[in-house]
Coordinates of C-alpha atoms in Angstrom, one line a residue:
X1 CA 3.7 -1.3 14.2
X2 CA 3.7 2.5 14.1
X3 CA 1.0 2.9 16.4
X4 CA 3.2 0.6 19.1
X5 CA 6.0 2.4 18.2
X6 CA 4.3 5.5 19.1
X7 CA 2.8 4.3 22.3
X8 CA 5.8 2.3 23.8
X9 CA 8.2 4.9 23.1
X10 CA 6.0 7.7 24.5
X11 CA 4.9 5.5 27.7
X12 CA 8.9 4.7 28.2
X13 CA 9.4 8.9 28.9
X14 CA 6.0 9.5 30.8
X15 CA 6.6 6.4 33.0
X16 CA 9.5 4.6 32.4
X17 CA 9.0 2.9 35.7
X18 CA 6.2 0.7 33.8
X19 CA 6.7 -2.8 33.4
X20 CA 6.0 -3.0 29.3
X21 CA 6.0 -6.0 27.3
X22 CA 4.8 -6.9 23.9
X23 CA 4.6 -9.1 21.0
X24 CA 3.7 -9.6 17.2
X25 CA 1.3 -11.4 16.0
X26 CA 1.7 -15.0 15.4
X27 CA 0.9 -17.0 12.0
X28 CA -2.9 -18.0 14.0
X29 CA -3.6 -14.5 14.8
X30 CA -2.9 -11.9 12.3
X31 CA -5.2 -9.2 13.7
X32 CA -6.4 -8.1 16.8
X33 CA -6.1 -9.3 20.4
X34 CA -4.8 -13.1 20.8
X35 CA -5.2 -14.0 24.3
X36 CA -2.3 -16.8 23.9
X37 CA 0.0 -14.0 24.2
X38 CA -1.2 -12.1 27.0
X39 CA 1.5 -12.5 29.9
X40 CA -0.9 -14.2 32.8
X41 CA 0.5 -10.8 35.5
X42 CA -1.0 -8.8 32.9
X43 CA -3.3 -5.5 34.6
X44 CA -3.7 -3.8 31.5
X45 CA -4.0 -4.5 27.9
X46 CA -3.6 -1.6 25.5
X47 CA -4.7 -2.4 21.7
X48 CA -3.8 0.3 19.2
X49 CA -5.1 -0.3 15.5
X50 CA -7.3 -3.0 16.5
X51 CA -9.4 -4.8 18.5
X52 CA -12.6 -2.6 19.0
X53 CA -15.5 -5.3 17.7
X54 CA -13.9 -8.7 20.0
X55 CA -16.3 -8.3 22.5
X56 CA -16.4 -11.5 23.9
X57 CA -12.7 -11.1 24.4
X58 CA -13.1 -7.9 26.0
X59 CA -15.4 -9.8 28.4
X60 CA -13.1 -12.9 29.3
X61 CA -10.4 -10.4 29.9
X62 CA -12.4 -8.0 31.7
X63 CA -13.7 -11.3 34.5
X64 CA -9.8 -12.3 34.9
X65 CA -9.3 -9.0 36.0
X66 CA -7.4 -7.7 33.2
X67 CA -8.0 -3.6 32.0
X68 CA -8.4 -3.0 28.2
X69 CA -7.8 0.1 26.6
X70 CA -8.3 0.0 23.0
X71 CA -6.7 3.0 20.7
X72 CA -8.3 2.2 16.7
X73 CA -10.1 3.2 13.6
X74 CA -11.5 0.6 12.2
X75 CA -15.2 0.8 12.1
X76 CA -17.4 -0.7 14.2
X77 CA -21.0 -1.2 15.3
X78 CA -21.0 -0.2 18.9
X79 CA -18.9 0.6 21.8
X80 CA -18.1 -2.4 24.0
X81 CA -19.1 -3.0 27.9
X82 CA -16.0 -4.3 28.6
X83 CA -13.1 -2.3 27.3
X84 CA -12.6 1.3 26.9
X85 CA -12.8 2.1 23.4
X86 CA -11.5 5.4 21.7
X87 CA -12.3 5.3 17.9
X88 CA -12.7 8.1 15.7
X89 CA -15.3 5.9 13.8
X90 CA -17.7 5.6 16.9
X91 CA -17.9 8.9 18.2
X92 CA -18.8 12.3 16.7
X93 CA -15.3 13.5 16.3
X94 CA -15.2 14.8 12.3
X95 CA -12.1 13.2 11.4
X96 CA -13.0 10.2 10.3
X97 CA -9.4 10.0 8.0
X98 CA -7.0 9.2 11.4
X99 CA -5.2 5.9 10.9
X100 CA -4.4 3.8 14.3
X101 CA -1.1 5.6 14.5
X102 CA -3.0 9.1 14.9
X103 CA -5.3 7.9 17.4
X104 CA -2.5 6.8 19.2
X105 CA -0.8 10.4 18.8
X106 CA -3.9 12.0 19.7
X107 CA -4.2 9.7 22.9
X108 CA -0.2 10.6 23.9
X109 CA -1.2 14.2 23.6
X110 CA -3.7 14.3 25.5
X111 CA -1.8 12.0 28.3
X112 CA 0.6 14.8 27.6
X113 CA -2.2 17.9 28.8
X114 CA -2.7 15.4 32.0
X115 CA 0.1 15.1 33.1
X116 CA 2.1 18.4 32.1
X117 CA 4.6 16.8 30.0
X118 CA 5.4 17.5 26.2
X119 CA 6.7 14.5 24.8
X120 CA 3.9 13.2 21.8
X121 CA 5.9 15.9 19.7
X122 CA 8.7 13.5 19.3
X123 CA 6.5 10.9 17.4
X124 CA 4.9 12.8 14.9
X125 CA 7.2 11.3 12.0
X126 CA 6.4 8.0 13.0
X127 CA 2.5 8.6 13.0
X128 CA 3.3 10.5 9.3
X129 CA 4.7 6.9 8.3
X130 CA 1.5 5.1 9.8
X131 CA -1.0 7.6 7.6
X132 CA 0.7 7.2 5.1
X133 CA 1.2 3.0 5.0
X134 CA -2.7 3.1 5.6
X135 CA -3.6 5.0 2.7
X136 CA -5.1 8.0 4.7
X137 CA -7.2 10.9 2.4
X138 CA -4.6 13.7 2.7
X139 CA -7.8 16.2 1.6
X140 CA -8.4 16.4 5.6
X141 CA -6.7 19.7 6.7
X142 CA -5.4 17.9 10.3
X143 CA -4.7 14.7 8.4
X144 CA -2.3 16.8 6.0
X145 CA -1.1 18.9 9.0
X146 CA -0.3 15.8 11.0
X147 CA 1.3 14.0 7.7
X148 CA 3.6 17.8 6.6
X149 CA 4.9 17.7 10.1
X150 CA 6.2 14.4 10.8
X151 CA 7.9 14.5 7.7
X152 CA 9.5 18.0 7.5
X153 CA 11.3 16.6 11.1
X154 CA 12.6 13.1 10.8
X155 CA 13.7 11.5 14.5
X156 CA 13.3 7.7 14.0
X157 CA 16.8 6.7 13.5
X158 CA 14.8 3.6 11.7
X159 CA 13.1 5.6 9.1
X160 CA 16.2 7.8 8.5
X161 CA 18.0 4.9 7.6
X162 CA 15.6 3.9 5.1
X163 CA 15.0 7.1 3.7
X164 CA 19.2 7.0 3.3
X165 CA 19.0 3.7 1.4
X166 CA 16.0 3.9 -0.5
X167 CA 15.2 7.6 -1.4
X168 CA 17.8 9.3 -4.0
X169 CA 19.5 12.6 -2.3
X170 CA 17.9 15.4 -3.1
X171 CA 14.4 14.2 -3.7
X172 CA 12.2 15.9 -1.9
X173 CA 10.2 13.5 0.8
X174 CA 6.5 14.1 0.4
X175 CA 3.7 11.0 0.6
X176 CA 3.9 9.9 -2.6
X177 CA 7.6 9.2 -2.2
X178 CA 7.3 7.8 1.3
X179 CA 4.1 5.6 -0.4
X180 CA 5.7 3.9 -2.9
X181 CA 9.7 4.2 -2.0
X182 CA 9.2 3.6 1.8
X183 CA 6.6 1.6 2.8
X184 CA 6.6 -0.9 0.9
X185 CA 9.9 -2.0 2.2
X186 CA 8.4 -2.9 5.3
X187 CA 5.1 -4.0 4.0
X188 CA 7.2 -6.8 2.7
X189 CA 8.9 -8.1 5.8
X190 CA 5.7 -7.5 7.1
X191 CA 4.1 -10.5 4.7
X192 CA 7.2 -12.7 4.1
X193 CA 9.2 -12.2 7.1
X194 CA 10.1 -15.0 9.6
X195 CA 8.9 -14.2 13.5
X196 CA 12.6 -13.1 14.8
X197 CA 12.8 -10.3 11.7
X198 CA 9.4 -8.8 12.4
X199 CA 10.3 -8.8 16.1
X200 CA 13.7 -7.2 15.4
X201 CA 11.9 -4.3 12.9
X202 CA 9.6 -3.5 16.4
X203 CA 12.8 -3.4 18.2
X204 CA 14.2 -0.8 15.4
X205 CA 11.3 1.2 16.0
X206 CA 12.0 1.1 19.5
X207 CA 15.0 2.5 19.1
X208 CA 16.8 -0.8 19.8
X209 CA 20.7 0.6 20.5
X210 CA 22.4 -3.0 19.7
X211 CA 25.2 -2.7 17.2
X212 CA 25.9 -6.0 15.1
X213 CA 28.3 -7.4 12.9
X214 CA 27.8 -8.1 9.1
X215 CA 31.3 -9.7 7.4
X216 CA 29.9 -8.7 4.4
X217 CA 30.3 -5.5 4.4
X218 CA 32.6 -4.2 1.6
X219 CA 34.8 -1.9 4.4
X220 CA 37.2 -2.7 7.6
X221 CA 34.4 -2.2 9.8
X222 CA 31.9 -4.6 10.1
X223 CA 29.5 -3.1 12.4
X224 CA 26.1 -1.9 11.5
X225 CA 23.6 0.0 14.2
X226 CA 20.2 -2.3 14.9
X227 CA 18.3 0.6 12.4
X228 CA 20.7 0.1 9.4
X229 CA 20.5 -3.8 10.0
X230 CA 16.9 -3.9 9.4
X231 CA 16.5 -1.4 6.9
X232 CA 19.1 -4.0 5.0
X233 CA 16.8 -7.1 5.7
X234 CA 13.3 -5.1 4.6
X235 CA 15.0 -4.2 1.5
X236 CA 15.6 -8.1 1.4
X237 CA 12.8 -9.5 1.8
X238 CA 11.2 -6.9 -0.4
X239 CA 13.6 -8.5 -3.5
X240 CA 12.4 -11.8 -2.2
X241 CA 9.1 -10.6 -2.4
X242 CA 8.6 -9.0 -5.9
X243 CA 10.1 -12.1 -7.3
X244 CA 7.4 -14.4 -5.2
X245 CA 4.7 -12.1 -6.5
X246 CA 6.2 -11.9 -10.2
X247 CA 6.3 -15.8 -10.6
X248 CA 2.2 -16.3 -8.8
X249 CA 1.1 -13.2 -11.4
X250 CA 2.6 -14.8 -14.2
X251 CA 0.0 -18.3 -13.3
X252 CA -2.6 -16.0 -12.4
X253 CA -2.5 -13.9 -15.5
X254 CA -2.5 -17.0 -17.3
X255 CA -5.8 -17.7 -15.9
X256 CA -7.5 -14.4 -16.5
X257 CA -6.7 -14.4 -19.8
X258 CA -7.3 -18.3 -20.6
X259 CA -10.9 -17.8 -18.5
X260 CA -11.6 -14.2 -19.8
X261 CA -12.2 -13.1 -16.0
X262 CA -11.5 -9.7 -17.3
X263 CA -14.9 -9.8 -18.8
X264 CA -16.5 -10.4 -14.9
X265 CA -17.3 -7.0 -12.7
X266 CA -14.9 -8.6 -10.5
X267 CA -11.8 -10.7 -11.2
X268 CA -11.9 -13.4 -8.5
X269 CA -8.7 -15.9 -8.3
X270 CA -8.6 -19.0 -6.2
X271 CA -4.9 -19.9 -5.8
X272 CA -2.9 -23.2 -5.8
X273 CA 0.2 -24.6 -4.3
X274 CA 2.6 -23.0 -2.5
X275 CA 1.4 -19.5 -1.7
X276 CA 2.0 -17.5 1.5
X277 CA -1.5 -16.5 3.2
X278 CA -0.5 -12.8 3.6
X279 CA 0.7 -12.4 -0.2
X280 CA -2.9 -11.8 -1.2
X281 CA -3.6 -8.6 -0.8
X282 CA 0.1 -8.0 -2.0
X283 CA -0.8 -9.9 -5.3
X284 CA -4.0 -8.6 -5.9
X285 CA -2.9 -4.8 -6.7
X286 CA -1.0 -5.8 -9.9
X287 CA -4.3 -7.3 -11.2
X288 CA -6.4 -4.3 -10.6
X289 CA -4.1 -1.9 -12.2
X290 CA -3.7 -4.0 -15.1
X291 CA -7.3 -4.7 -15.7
X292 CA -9.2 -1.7 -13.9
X293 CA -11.3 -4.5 -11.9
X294 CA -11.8 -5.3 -8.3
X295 CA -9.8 -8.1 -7.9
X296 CA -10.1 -11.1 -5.1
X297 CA -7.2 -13.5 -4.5
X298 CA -7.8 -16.8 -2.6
X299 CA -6.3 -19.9 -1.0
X300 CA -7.6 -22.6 1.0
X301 CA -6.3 -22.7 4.6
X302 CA -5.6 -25.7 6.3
X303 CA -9.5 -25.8 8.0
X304 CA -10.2 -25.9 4.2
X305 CA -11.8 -22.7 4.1
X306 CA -11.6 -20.2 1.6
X307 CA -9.2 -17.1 3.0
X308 CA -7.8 -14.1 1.0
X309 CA -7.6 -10.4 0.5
X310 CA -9.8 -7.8 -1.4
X311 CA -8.5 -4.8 -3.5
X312 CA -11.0 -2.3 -4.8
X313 CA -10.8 0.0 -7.8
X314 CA -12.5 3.3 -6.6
X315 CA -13.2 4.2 -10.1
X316 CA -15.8 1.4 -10.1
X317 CA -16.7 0.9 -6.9
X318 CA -15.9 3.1 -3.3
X319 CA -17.8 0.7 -0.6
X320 CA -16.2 -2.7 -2.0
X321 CA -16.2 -4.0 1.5
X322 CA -19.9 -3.9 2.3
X323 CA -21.0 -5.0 -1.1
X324 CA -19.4 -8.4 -0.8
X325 CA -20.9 -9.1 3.0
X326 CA -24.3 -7.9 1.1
X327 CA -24.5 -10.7 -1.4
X328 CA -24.4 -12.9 2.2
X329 CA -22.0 -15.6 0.8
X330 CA -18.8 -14.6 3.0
X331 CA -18.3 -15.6 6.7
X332 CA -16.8 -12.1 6.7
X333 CA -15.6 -9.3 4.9
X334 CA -13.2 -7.4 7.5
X335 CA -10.8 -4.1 7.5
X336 CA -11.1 -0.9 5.1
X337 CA -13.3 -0.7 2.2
X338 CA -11.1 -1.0 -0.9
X339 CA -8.6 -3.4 1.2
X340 CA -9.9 -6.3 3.2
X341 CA -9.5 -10.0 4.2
X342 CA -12.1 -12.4 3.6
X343 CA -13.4 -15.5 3.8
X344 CA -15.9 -18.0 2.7
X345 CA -16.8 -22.1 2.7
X346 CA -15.4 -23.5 -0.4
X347 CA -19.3 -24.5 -1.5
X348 CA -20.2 -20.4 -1.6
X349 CA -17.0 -20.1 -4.2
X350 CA -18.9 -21.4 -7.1
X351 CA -22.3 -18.8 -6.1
X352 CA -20.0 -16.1 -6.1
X353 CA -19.3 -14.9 -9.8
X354 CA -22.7 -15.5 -10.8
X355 CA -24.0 -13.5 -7.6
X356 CA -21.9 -10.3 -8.4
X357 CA -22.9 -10.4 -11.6
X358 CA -26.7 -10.6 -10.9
X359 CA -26.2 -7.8 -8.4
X360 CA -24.3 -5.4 -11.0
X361 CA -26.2 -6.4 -13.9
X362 CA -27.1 -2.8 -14.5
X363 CA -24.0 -1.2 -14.2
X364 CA -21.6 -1.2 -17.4
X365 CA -18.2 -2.1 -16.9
X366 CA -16.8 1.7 -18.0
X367 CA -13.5 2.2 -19.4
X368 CA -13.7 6.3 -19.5
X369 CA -10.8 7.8 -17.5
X370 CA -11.5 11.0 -16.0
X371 CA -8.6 13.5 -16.6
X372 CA -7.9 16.4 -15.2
X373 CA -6.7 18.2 -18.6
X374 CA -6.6 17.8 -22.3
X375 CA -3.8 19.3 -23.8
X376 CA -1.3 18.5 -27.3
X377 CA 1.8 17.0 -26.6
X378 CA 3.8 20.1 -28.1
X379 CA 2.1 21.9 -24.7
X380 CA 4.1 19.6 -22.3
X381 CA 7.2 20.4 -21.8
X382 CA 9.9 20.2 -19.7
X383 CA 9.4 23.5 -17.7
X384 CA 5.5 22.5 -17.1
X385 CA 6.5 19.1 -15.7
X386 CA 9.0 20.8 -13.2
X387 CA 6.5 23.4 -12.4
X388 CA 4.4 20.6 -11.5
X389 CA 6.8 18.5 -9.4
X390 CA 7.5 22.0 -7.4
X391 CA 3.7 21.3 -6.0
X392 CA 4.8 17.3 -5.7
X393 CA 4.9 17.9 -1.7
X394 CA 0.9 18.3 -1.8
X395 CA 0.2 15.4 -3.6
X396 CA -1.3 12.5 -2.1
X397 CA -4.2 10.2 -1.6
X398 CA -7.1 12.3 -1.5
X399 CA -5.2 15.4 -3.1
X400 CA -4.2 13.8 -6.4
X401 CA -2.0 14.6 -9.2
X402 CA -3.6 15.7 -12.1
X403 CA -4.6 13.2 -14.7
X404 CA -3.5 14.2 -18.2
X405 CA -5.2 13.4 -21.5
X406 CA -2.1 14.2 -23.9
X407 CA -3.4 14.3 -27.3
X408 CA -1.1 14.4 -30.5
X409 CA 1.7 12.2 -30.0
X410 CA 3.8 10.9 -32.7
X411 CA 6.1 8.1 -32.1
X412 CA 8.2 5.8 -34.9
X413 CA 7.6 2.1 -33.8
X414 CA 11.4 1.8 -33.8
X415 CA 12.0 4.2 -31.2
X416 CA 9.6 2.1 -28.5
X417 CA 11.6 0.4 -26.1
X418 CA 11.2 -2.7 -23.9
X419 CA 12.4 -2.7 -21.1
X420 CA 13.1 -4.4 -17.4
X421 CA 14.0 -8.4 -17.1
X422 CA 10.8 -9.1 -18.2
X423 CA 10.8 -7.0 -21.1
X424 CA 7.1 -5.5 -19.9
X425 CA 8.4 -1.6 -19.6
X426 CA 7.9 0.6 -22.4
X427 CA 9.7 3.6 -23.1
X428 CA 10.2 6.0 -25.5
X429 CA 11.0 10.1 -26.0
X430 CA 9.2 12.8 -27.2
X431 CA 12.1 15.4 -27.4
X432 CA 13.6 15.7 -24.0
X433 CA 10.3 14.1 -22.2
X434 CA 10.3 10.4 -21.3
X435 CA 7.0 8.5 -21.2
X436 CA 7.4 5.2 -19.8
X437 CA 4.5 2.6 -18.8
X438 CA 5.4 0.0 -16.3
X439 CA 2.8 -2.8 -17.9
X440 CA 3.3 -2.3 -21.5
X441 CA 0.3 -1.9 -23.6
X442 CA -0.3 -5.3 -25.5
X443 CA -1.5 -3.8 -28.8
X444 CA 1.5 -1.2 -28.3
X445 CA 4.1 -4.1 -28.3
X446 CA 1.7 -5.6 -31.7
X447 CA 2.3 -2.6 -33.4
X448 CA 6.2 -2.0 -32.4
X449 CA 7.3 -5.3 -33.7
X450 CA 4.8 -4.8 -36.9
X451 CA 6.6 -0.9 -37.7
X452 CA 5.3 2.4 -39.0
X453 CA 4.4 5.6 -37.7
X454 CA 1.7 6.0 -34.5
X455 CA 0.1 9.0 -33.2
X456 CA -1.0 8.1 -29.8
X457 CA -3.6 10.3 -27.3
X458 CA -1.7 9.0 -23.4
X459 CA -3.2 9.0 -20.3
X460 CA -1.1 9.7 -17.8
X461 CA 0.9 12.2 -15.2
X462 CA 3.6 14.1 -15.0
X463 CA 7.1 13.2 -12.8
X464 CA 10.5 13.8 -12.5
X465 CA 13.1 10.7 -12.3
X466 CA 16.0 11.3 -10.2
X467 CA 19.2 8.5 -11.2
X468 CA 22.7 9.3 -9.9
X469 CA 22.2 12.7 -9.4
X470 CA 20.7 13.2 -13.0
X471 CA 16.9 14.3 -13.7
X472 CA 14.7 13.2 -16.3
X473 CA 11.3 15.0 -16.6
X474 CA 8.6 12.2 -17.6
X475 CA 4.8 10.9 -18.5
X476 CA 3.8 8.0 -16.5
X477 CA 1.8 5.9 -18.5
X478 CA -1.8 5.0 -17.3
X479 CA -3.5 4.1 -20.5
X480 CA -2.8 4.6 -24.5
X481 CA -5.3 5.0 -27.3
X482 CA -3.7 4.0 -31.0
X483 CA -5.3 7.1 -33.1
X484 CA -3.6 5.8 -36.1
X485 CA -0.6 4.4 -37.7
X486 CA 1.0 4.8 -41.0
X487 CA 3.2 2.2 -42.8
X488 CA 5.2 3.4 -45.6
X489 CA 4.9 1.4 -48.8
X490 CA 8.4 1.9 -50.0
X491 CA 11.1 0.8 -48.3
X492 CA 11.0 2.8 -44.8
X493 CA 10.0 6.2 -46.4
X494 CA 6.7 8.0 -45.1
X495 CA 5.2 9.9 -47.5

């Protein structure tokens, strides 16, 4: 969507006497060029973030007379014979870490040179949102550039509206915020939304000028501009959403933990029931934070085939992707490395555990975190965790925050709190620091309700909540390691 955005918007103010139509994908198609939707008076078909390995579509579009331009990333064997192709994966350009939206941006620029016009600098927030949302490594100089500038310079009337309603004032916006504040907002009417909203959140991008009524808004006037009605509906459907994915987790933990597919290299899920196809990939992530595993989620389609998503754990494992189309059991393996759909006959499902484990027999599952720095608890403090979150703008995927290892932690059991509906967020304080984990620790919820004294080592990093104006400097959680715990024998006293 942000590459479109890019593209349509820029084409509208180089030529806005082209004729310009377009479309979402429909529940058949979910990637790439579906030549159902190609209007028949069609002379050029422009692709951007997909597309560049459907050659024989290229070809059957190509005889009918029909350009095709294709503007992507994804990687690829070869160029095609039928379609111009500009992907930063074919060619021996050395940024290899531009998402579909920046190959668009790039292509508007230099449509920009041709024609002596200037307008590609309007979109660079936009393309910022699209690196971002496509998990980009920020350690590329032009990558970061690109990602610094779009963001210092918000025009998209869409993504200032939900900045406004999902992003506390005066919280600085830098990736991590836009990663996990922003985009998942529309991720989620991206999975769960019904054709008219994902066509109305293009139209937002567009720019779409329409001003609508909503009765239930608490004020006299009712109206609300197109951008602040679908900021209203991704927040939504991203409710709707986390409480989808909180009620299939709670099954599919169920089964890890009945199964002991924690004990597998990979944790591979096949699903049942009612289940939304593109709620995989959504799903999977939970699973791999929780159990430090690659995780597969799968559902049969209605041909009966096996269909899902992929999610990788880098620690383990970088080129996830081309590992599974190794073992030679998937139809296909498609998209990025550490986040792809596959899909498989239902016969290879019962090869496929005992095949990953027969190709990783050597390798030991390994629970080491790597940290960044070791240091006693009485060493962070509130003025190092705002030093740090002063440097939070060059954070990012690539560029990482530091890892911590914090050693010496003393906590009563009485003083660990539970959290959340679910009761699965522990908290507690060390003086005036927070450290809260959003999957609470199983043995640390044994030894609150048991009592005593622990001294902890935490993994975690360093962050700064922002509630109502307030700001609370804290550790989050990654991992906890019990050093010890001491009961007192009489009565509550520790001696």
């Amino acid at each position: 969507m942000c590459s479109s955005a890019i593209l349509i918007n820029y084409l509208k103010l180089a030529k806005p006497e082209a004729i310009i139509t377009w479309s979402n994908h429909t529940p058949e198609v979910k990637h790439g060029i579906d030549v159902n939707l190609i209007p028949p008076e069609t002379k050029l078909l422009i692709v951007p973030d997909a597309g560049s390995g459907e050659f024989v579509i290229h070809k059957e579009l190509h005889d009918k007379g029909i350009d095709v331009l294709i503007l992507d990333h994804h990687p690829v064997s070869e160029y095609s014979t039928h379609a111009i192709v500009i992907n930063n994966q074919l060619d021996d350009y050395p940024n290899k870490q531009l998402s579909g939206a920046a190959i668009v941006l790039k292509f508007t620029q230099y449509v920009d040179k041709v024609l002596g016009l200037n307008y590609s600098e309007e979109f660079y927030d936009i393309c910022s949102l699209g690196l971002i949302g496509d998990a980009m490594l920020l350690n590329n100089k032009e990558t970061k550039w690109i990602v610094e500038k779009g963001l210092s310079n918000i025009k998209s009337e869409l993504f200032k509206e939900l900045i406004k309603e999902n992003v506390e004032s005066g919280v600085e916006l830098t990736p991590t915020v836009i990663a996990f504040k922003i985009n998942p907002k529309i991720n989620s009417l991206i999975r769960v939304g019904t054709a008219e909203e994902l066509d109305g959140l293009m139209k937002a991008f567009l720019n779409h000028q329409e001003v609508t009524i909503n009765p239930r808004l608490r004020r006299e006037d009712k109206s609300e501009t197109w951008a602040r009605r679908m900021t209203r509906i991704c927040n939504n459907t991203y409710s709707r959403q986390r409480k989808l994915r909180d009620k299939i987790l709670e099954e599919i933990e169920m089964k890890i933990e009945r199964d002991k597919l924690y004990e597998n290299h990979f944790i591979v899920v096949e699903v049942e029931g009612e289940f939304e196809m593109n709620m995989s990939g959504y799903v999977a992530m939970p699973i791999v934070n929780k159990y430090k595993r690659p995780t597969i989620i799968l559902r049969r389609n209605n041909d009966g085939k096996l269909v899902g998503s992929l999610r990788g754990y880098d620690p383990f494992m970088t080129e996830t992707r081309d590992f599974l189309n190794s073992l030679q059991l998937f139809d296909w393996a498609r998209g990025h490395q550490n986040a792809c759909g596959v899909q498989l006959q239902p016969e290879m499902r019962f090869q496929l555990d005992d095949k990953i484990g027969e190709a990783l027999v050597d390798i030991e599952l390994d629970e080491t975190h790597w940290v960044d720095f070791t240091m006693p608890s009485a060493s962070m403090t509130e003025s190092f965790i705002y030093e740090m979150e002063s440097c939070s703008n060059v954070f990012g995927r690539g560029l990482e925050q530091p890892l911590y290892a914090i050693t010496d932690i003393e906590v009563r059991a009485e003083d660990i709190q539970l959290i959340g509906k679910a009761q699965n967020v522990l908290k507690f304080n060390k003086g005036n620091i927070e450290y809260v984990q959003f999957s609470a620790d199983p043995k640390l919820v044994e030894i609150k309700e048991a009592g005593g004294t622990l001294t902890l080592t935490v993994v975690g990093k360093t962050g700064v909540n922002v509630w109502l104006g307030n700001k609370k400097p804290q550790i989050i959680i990654e991992d906890v390691r019990i050093e010890s715990v001491n009961k007192s024998s009489f009565g509550g006293f520790e001696f």
